[in-house]
Amino acid sequence: MTAETIEIEPVPFAYPQCGPLLRKKDVANCIAAAGVPLDLARGRAQTYARKGLIFTRERGENGWDSRLYEFHDAATAIVLSALHDAGISDSDVTARAAEACYAWNPDAASRDAKYKRDGGHLPPHPITRAVVGTAFGGESWIFNLDVWRCAQTEERLICADLLRWGDEYQPFPNPPEGFLPMCAVSMTLDHLLAPVARLLRPEGLH
């Protein structure tokens, strides 16, 4: 998650595009609509794009401002912005948080199997499922983040997980010996994701 541009492999049988392609200013507007001053939201959108924390879907011809994003990317930017509002700006933590929005948790495969669509395929990203669930399924979604540290080596372990309310949270199944929990963050995403949910076209999901 450190490269400026992340290459995306096509995901077969996943959600079709059900919302408009977004420019950076649209991502910033979504962050602002979730409760952040617009100037600050613009700066955050620029930072997330340049650091590769949100995916670029199509490459524009005139630099970063012309690159295009989808609703998943705006939603991930909102999650990262909420972490920043909580005072969390550590690059390793934000990279892990972004990864949790985009990549399914291999330690939670049995739990996440219930998030599959007809045909047995998961949506392209957990954040995709969270936005669609809050927009059209009457669901509530939660983002959890835990940081563990080993006092002897000073090494950190960062665990992030995106899950539907009522489902089992999957932190580290077996933390290595010597690691102790240092902090935990839990965010309900329903109202945060609302600005992105409003962009979706429900007919695109069927």
mmCIF file of N, CA and C in Angstrom, residues 94-187:
data_model
loop_
_atom_site.group_PDB
_atom_site.id
_atom_site.type_symbol
_atom_site.label_atom_id
_atom_site.label_comp_id
_atom_site.label_asym_id
_atom_site.label_seq_id
_atom_site.Cartn_x
_atom_site.Cartn_y
_atom_site.Cartn_z
ATOM 1 N N THR A 94 -2.579 3.757 8.806
ATOM 2 C CA THR A 94 -3.511 4.130 7.743
ATOM 3 C C THR A 94 -3.392 3.195 6.539
ATOM 4 N N ALA A 95 -2.169 2.714 6.261
ATOM 5 C CA ALA A 95 -2.015 1.750 5.168
ATOM 6 C C ALA A 95 -2.755 0.456 5.479
ATOM 7 N N ARG A 96 -2.668 -0.004 6.709
ATOM 8 C CA ARG A 96 -3.378 -1.238 7.102
ATOM 9 C C ARG A 96 -4.879 -1.014 7.078
ATOM 10 N N ALA A 97 -5.322 0.161 7.472
ATOM 11 C CA ALA A 97 -6.748 0.460 7.434
ATOM 12 C C ALA A 97 -7.272 0.440 6.001
ATOM 13 N N ALA A 98 -6.524 1.049 5.085
ATOM 14 C CA ALA A 98 -6.931 1.038 3.680
ATOM 15 C C ALA A 98 -6.964 -0.386 3.140
ATOM 16 N N GLU A 99 -5.963 -1.181 3.508
ATOM 17 C CA GLU A 99 -5.931 -2.571 3.051
ATOM 18 C C GLU A 99 -7.146 -3.338 3.530
ATOM 19 N N ALA A 100 -7.589 -3.073 4.760
ATOM 20 C CA ALA A 100 -8.757 -3.766 5.295
ATOM 21 C C ALA A 100 -10.026 -3.390 4.547
ATOM 22 N N CYS A 101 -10.070 -2.174 4.006
ATOM 23 C CA CYS A 101 -11.234 -1.766 3.215
ATOM 24 C C CYS A 101 -11.251 -2.442 1.846
ATOM 25 N N TYR A 102 -10.069 -2.696 1.303
ATOM 26 C CA TYR A 102 -9.966 -3.217 -0.052
ATOM 27 C C TYR A 102 -9.789 -4.733 -0.134
ATOM 28 N N ALA A 103 -9.198 -5.355 0.886
ATOM 29 C CA ALA A 103 -8.839 -6.768 0.789
ATOM 30 C C ALA A 103 -9.602 -7.582 1.823
ATOM 31 N N TRP A 104 -10.178 -8.695 1.392
ATOM 32 C CA TRP A 104 -10.891 -9.568 2.304
ATOM 33 C C TRP A 104 -9.925 -10.227 3.283
ATOM 34 N N ASN A 105 -10.357 -10.361 4.521
ATOM 35 C CA ASN A 105 -9.536 -10.889 5.607
ATOM 36 C C ASN A 105 -9.427 -12.412 5.490
ATOM 37 N N PRO A 106 -8.244 -12.958 5.217
ATOM 38 C CA PRO A 106 -8.131 -14.421 5.072
ATOM 39 C C PRO A 106 -8.431 -15.166 6.366
ATOM 40 N N ASP A 107 -8.297 -14.502 7.503
ATOM 41 C CA ASP A 107 -8.606 -15.142 8.780
ATOM 42 C C ASP A 107 -10.101 -15.168 9.078
ATOM 43 N N ALA A 108 -10.894 -14.519 8.216
ATOM 44 C CA ALA A 108 -12.341 -14.444 8.444
ATOM 45 C C ALA A 108 -13.125 -15.017 7.272
ATOM 46 N N ALA A 109 -12.523 -15.957 6.550
ATOM 47 C CA ALA A 109 -13.153 -16.480 5.334
ATOM 48 C C ALA A 109 -14.505 -17.125 5.622
ATOM 49 N N SER A 110 -14.618 -17.868 6.725
ATOM 50 C CA SER A 110 -15.892 -18.527 7.026
ATOM 51 C C SER A 110 -16.963 -17.501 7.361
ATOM 52 N N ARG A 111 -16.582 -16.457 8.073
ATOM 53 C CA ARG A 111 -17.550 -15.403 8.376
ATOM 54 C C ARG A 111 -17.955 -14.648 7.118
ATOM 55 N N ASP A 112 -16.971 -14.296 6.294
ATOM 56 C CA ASP A 112 -17.238 -13.459 5.136
ATOM 57 C C ASP A 112 -17.951 -14.203 4.015
ATOM 58 N N ALA A 113 -18.021 -15.522 4.117
ATOM 59 C CA ALA A 113 -18.721 -16.286 3.080
ATOM 60 C C ALA A 113 -20.180 -15.846 2.955
ATOM 61 N N LYS A 114 -20.759 -15.368 4.042
ATOM 62 C CA LYS A 114 -22.164 -14.935 3.998
ATOM 63 C C LYS A 114 -22.344 -13.628 3.230
ATOM 64 N N TYR A 115 -21.234 -12.959 2.907
ATOM 65 C CA TYR A 115 -21.319 -11.708 2.159
ATOM 66 C C TYR A 115 -21.269 -11.929 0.652
ATOM 67 N N LYS A 116 -21.234 -13.189 0.216
ATOM 68 C CA LYS A 116 -21.154 -13.480 -1.208
ATOM 69 C C LYS A 116 -22.476 -13.184 -1.907
ATOM 70 N N ARG A 117 -22.368 -12.852 -3.175
ATOM 71 C CA ARG A 117 -23.547 -12.661 -4.009
ATOM 72 C C ARG A 117 -24.000 -14.003 -4.548
ATOM 73 N N ASP A 118 -25.146 -14.008 -5.210
ATOM 74 C CA ASP A 118 -25.596 -15.200 -5.916
ATOM 75 C C ASP A 118 -24.525 -15.580 -6.937
ATOM 76 N N GLY A 119 -24.180 -16.839 -6.963
ATOM 77 C CA GLY A 119 -23.105 -17.280 -7.823
ATOM 78 C C GLY A 119 -21.839 -17.569 -7.063
ATOM 79 N N GLY A 120 -21.817 -17.217 -5.773
ATOM 80 C CA GLY A 120 -20.717 -17.617 -4.922
ATOM 81 C C GLY A 120 -19.478 -16.761 -4.971
ATOM 82 N N HIS A 121 -19.604 -15.491 -5.379
ATOM 83 C CA HIS A 121 -18.441 -14.627 -5.468
ATOM 84 C C HIS A 121 -18.591 -13.442 -4.515
ATOM 85 N N LEU A 122 -17.509 -13.121 -3.838
ATOM 86 C CA LEU A 122 -17.502 -11.947 -2.979
ATOM 87 C C LEU A 122 -17.471 -10.683 -3.839
ATOM 88 N N PRO A 123 -18.002 -9.589 -3.322
ATOM 89 C CA PRO A 123 -17.808 -8.302 -3.990
ATOM 90 C C PRO A 123 -16.316 -7.996 -4.095
ATOM 91 N N PRO A 124 -15.931 -7.042 -4.932
ATOM 92 C CA PRO A 124 -14.503 -6.786 -5.122
ATOM 93 C C PRO A 124 -13.774 -6.393 -3.850
ATOM 94 N N HIS A 125 -14.454 -5.687 -2.938
ATOM 95 C CA HIS A 125 -13.802 -5.221 -1.719
ATOM 96 C C HIS A 125 -14.789 -5.286 -0.552
ATOM 97 N N PRO A 126 -14.314 -5.444 0.673
ATOM 98 C CA PRO A 126 -15.216 -5.364 1.832
ATOM 99 C C PRO A 126 -15.968 -4.035 1.900
ATOM 100 N N ILE A 127 -15.288 -2.938 1.549
ATOM 101 C CA ILE A 127 -15.953 -1.639 1.628
ATOM 102 C C ILE A 127 -17.091 -1.549 0.610
ATOM 103 N N THR A 128 -16.969 -2.281 -0.510
ATOM 104 C CA THR A 128 -18.066 -2.349 -1.470
ATOM 105 C C THR A 128 -19.310 -2.923 -0.801
ATOM 106 N N ARG A 129 -19.115 -4.028 -0.119
ATOM 107 C CA ARG A 129 -20.234 -4.704 0.549
ATOM 108 C C ARG A 129 -20.810 -3.844 1.663
ATOM 109 N N ALA A 130 -19.957 -3.095 2.356
ATOM 110 C CA ALA A 130 -20.433 -2.236 3.428
ATOM 111 C C ALA A 130 -21.316 -1.113 2.888
ATOM 112 N N VAL A 131 -20.887 -0.484 1.805
ATOM 113 C CA VAL A 131 -21.676 0.613 1.236
ATOM 114 C C VAL A 131 -23.012 0.104 0.712
ATOM 115 N N VAL A 132 -22.975 -0.995 -0.036
ATOM 116 C CA VAL A 132 -24.211 -1.550 -0.599
ATOM 117 C C VAL A 132 -25.147 -2.009 0.520
ATOM 118 N N GLY A 133 -24.591 -2.624 1.564
ATOM 119 C CA GLY A 133 -25.422 -3.086 2.670
ATOM 120 C C GLY A 133 -26.090 -1.962 3.427
ATOM 121 N N THR A 134 -25.357 -0.869 3.657
ATOM 122 C CA THR A 134 -25.955 0.262 4.364
ATOM 123 C C THR A 134 -26.932 1.021 3.476
ATOM 124 N N ALA A 135 -26.665 1.022 2.154
ATOM 125 C CA ALA A 135 -27.517 1.783 1.239
ATOM 126 C C ALA A 135 -28.839 1.085 0.961
ATOM 127 N N PHE A 136 -28.793 -0.245 0.747
ATOM 128 C CA PHE A 136 -29.970 -0.947 0.255
ATOM 129 C C PHE A 136 -30.409 -2.128 1.113
ATOM 130 N N GLY A 137 -29.579 -2.541 2.070
ATOM 131 C CA GLY A 137 -29.907 -3.722 2.842
ATOM 132 C C GLY A 137 -30.332 -3.469 4.265
ATOM 133 N N GLY A 138 -30.393 -2.198 4.669
ATOM 134 C CA GLY A 138 -30.749 -1.892 6.045
ATOM 135 C C GLY A 138 -29.741 -2.411 7.055
ATOM 136 N N GLU A 139 -28.482 -2.571 6.625
ATOM 137 C CA GLU A 139 -27.449 -3.136 7.483
ATOM 138 C C GLU A 139 -26.645 -2.040 8.170
ATOM 139 N N SER A 140 -25.967 -2.429 9.226
ATOM 140 C CA SER A 140 -25.023 -1.558 9.925
ATOM 141 C C SER A 140 -23.648 -2.205 9.841
ATOM 142 N N TRP A 141 -22.627 -1.405 9.497
ATOM 143 C CA TRP A 141 -21.270 -1.924 9.340
ATOM 144 C C TRP A 141 -20.307 -1.208 10.272
ATOM 145 N N ILE A 142 -19.285 -1.955 10.698
ATOM 146 C CA ILE A 142 -18.342 -1.474 11.700
ATOM 147 C C ILE A 142 -16.920 -1.655 11.181
ATOM 148 N N PHE A 143 -16.072 -0.684 11.483
ATOM 149 C CA PHE A 143 -14.644 -0.792 11.210
ATOM 150 C C PHE A 143 -13.905 -0.861 12.543
ATOM 151 N N ASN A 144 -13.121 -1.922 12.730
ATOM 152 C CA ASN A 144 -12.344 -2.107 13.960
ATOM 153 C C ASN A 144 -10.855 -2.071 13.648
ATOM 154 N N LEU A 145 -10.096 -1.476 14.567
ATOM 155 C CA LEU A 145 -8.650 -1.384 14.419
ATOM 156 C C LEU A 145 -7.997 -1.652 15.771
ATOM 157 N N ASP A 146 -7.005 -2.547 15.778
ATOM 158 C CA ASP A 146 -6.259 -2.862 16.996
ATOM 159 C C ASP A 146 -4.766 -2.756 16.726
ATOM 160 N N VAL A 147 -4.034 -2.234 17.696
ATOM 161 C CA VAL A 147 -2.576 -2.159 17.612
ATOM 162 C C VAL A 147 -1.986 -2.894 18.808
ATOM 163 N N TRP A 148 -1.085 -3.824 18.515
ATOM 164 C CA TRP A 148 -0.382 -4.590 19.537
ATOM 165 C C TRP A 148 1.104 -4.251 19.451
ATOM 166 N N ARG A 149 1.792 -4.332 20.590
ATOM 167 C CA ARG A 149 3.228 -4.045 20.604
ATOM 168 C C ARG A 149 3.964 -5.040 21.496
ATOM 169 N N CYS A 150 5.178 -5.392 21.067
ATOM 170 C CA CYS A 150 6.056 -6.230 21.873
ATOM 171 C C CYS A 150 7.036 -5.328 22.614
ATOM 172 N N ALA A 151 7.018 -5.372 23.935
ATOM 173 C CA ALA A 151 7.872 -4.498 24.731
ATOM 174 C C ALA A 151 9.353 -4.811 24.531
ATOM 175 N N GLN A 152 9.676 -6.053 24.233
ATOM 176 C CA GLN A 152 11.073 -6.436 24.091
ATOM 177 C C GLN A 152 11.661 -5.964 22.755
ATOM 178 N N THR A 153 10.890 -6.113 21.682
ATOM 179 C CA THR A 153 11.422 -5.781 20.349
ATOM 180 C C THR A 153 10.894 -4.455 19.809
ATOM 181 N N GLU A 154 9.865 -3.900 20.464
ATOM 182 C CA GLU A 154 9.185 -2.679 20.022
ATOM 183 C C GLU A 154 8.445 -2.867 18.693
ATOM 184 N N GLU A 155 8.347 -4.097 18.226
ATOM 185 C CA GLU A 155 7.605 -4.376 16.998
ATOM 186 C C GLU A 155 6.117 -4.181 17.241
ATOM 187 N N ARG A 156 5.427 -3.702 16.213
ATOM 188 C CA ARG A 156 3.975 -3.521 16.291
ATOM 189 C C ARG A 156 3.265 -4.495 15.374
ATOM 190 N N LEU A 157 2.065 -4.879 15.779
ATOM 191 C CA LEU A 157 1.140 -5.606 14.930
ATOM 192 C C LEU A 157 -0.120 -4.764 14.807
ATOM 193 N N ILE A 158 -0.587 -4.590 13.592
ATOM 194 C CA ILE A 158 -1.757 -3.754 13.339
ATOM 195 C C ILE A 158 -2.825 -4.619 12.694
ATOM 196 N N CYS A 159 -3.971 -4.694 13.316
ATOM 197 C CA CYS A 159 -5.070 -5.514 12.815
ATOM 198 C C CYS A 159 -6.264 -4.611 12.539
ATOM 199 N N ALA A 160 -6.831 -4.724 11.336
ATOM 200 C CA ALA A 160 -8.029 -3.970 10.981
ATOM 201 C C ALA A 160 -9.033 -4.924 10.355
ATOM 202 N N ASP A 161 -10.303 -4.671 10.590
ATOM 203 C CA ASP A 161 -11.343 -5.585 10.121
ATOM 204 C C ASP A 161 -12.620 -4.798 9.857
ATOM 205 N N LEU A 162 -13.258 -5.118 8.745
ATOM 206 C CA LEU A 162 -14.521 -4.501 8.354
ATOM 207 C C LEU A 162 -15.589 -5.576 8.410
ATOM 208 N N LEU A 163 -16.651 -5.354 9.171
ATOM 209 C CA LEU A 163 -17.644 -6.400 9.347
ATOM 210 C C LEU A 163 -19.030 -5.813 9.574
ATOM 211 N N ARG A 164 -20.020 -6.636 9.320
ATOM 212 C CA ARG A 164 -21.405 -6.261 9.558
ATOM 213 C C ARG A 164 -21.709 -6.368 11.042
ATOM 214 N N TRP A 165 -22.514 -5.440 11.534
ATOM 215 C CA TRP A 165 -22.870 -5.454 12.950
ATOM 216 C C TRP A 165 -23.547 -6.787 13.300
ATOM 217 N N GLY A 166 -23.111 -7.388 14.393
ATOM 218 C CA GLY A 166 -23.654 -8.660 14.831
ATOM 219 C C GLY A 166 -22.827 -9.849 14.411
ATOM 220 N N ASP A 167 -21.932 -9.655 13.407
ATOM 221 C CA ASP A 167 -21.032 -10.733 13.004
ATOM 222 C C ASP A 167 -19.795 -10.734 13.900
ATOM 223 N N GLU A 168 -19.088 -11.845 13.899
ATOM 224 C CA GLU A 168 -17.949 -12.003 14.801
ATOM 225 C C GLU A 168 -16.746 -11.211 14.312
ATOM 226 N N TYR A 169 -16.204 -10.401 15.216
ATOM 227 C CA TYR A 169 -14.987 -9.650 14.903
ATOM 228 C C TYR A 169 -13.809 -10.604 14.864
ATOM 229 N N GLN A 170 -12.906 -10.396 13.898
ATOM 230 C CA GLN A 170 -11.756 -11.275 13.725
ATOM 231 C C GLN A 170 -10.452 -10.493 13.910
ATOM 232 N N PRO A 171 -10.016 -10.277 15.155
ATOM 233 C CA PRO A 171 -8.698 -9.691 15.364
ATOM 234 C C PRO A 171 -7.632 -10.763 15.190
ATOM 235 N N PHE A 172 -6.450 -10.543 15.707
ATOM 236 C CA PHE A 172 -5.416 -11.564 15.608
ATOM 237 C C PHE A 172 -5.897 -12.844 16.274
ATOM 238 N N PRO A 173 -5.929 -13.966 15.548
ATOM 239 C CA PRO A 173 -6.412 -15.204 16.170
ATOM 240 C C PRO A 173 -5.477 -15.701 17.272
ATOM 241 N N ASN A 174 -4.176 -15.550 17.063
ATOM 242 C CA ASN A 174 -3.184 -15.990 18.049
ATOM 243 C C ASN A 174 -2.020 -15.007 18.054
ATOM 244 N N PRO A 175 -2.120 -13.901 18.800
ATOM 245 C CA PRO A 175 -1.018 -12.936 18.823
ATOM 246 C C PRO A 175 0.269 -13.601 19.305
ATOM 247 N N PRO A 176 1.391 -13.304 18.693
ATOM 248 C CA PRO A 176 2.649 -13.902 19.131
ATOM 249 C C PRO A 176 2.940 -13.587 20.597
ATOM 250 N N GLU A 177 3.689 -14.476 21.207
ATOM 251 C CA GLU A 177 4.033 -14.296 22.614
ATOM 252 C C GLU A 177 4.798 -12.991 22.805
ATOM 253 N N GLY A 178 4.443 -12.273 23.849
ATOM 254 C CA GLY A 178 5.111 -11.022 24.163
ATOM 255 C C GLY A 178 4.406 -9.791 23.648
ATOM 256 N N PHE A 179 3.405 -9.959 22.794
ATOM 257 C CA PHE A 179 2.669 -8.812 22.262
ATOM 258 C C PHE A 179 1.474 -8.504 23.162
ATOM 259 N N LEU A 180 1.296 -7.234 23.458
ATOM 260 C CA LEU A 180 0.195 -6.790 24.300
ATOM 261 C C LEU A 180 -0.647 -5.758 23.548
ATOM 262 N N PRO A 181 -1.960 -5.748 23.780
ATOM 263 C CA PRO A 181 -2.809 -4.751 23.112
ATOM 264 C C PRO A 181 -2.500 -3.350 23.632
ATOM 265 N N MET A 182 -2.335 -2.408 22.697
ATOM 266 C CA MET A 182 -2.016 -1.029 23.061
ATOM 267 C C MET A 182 -3.195 -0.082 22.872
ATOM 268 N N CYS A 183 -3.968 -0.298 21.808
ATOM 269 C CA CYS A 183 -5.130 0.562 21.591
ATOM 270 C C CYS A 183 -6.117 -0.149 20.685
ATOM 271 N N ALA A 184 -7.358 0.273 20.772
ATOM 272 C CA ALA A 184 -8.420 -0.286 19.942
ATOM 273 C C ALA A 184 -9.360 0.835 19.528
ATOM 274 N N VAL A 185 -9.753 0.819 18.259
ATOM 275 C CA VAL A 185 -10.679 1.813 17.726
ATOM 276 C C VAL A 185 -11.824 1.069 17.056
ATOM 277 N N SER A 186 -13.043 1.514 17.300
ATOM 278 C CA SER A 186 -14.214 0.924 16.654
ATOM 279 C C SER A 186 -15.105 2.050 16.144
ATOM 280 N N MET A 187 -15.465 1.994 14.871
ATOM 281 C CA MET A 187 -16.284 3.038 14.259
ATOM 282 C C MET A 187 -17.501 2.422 13.581
#
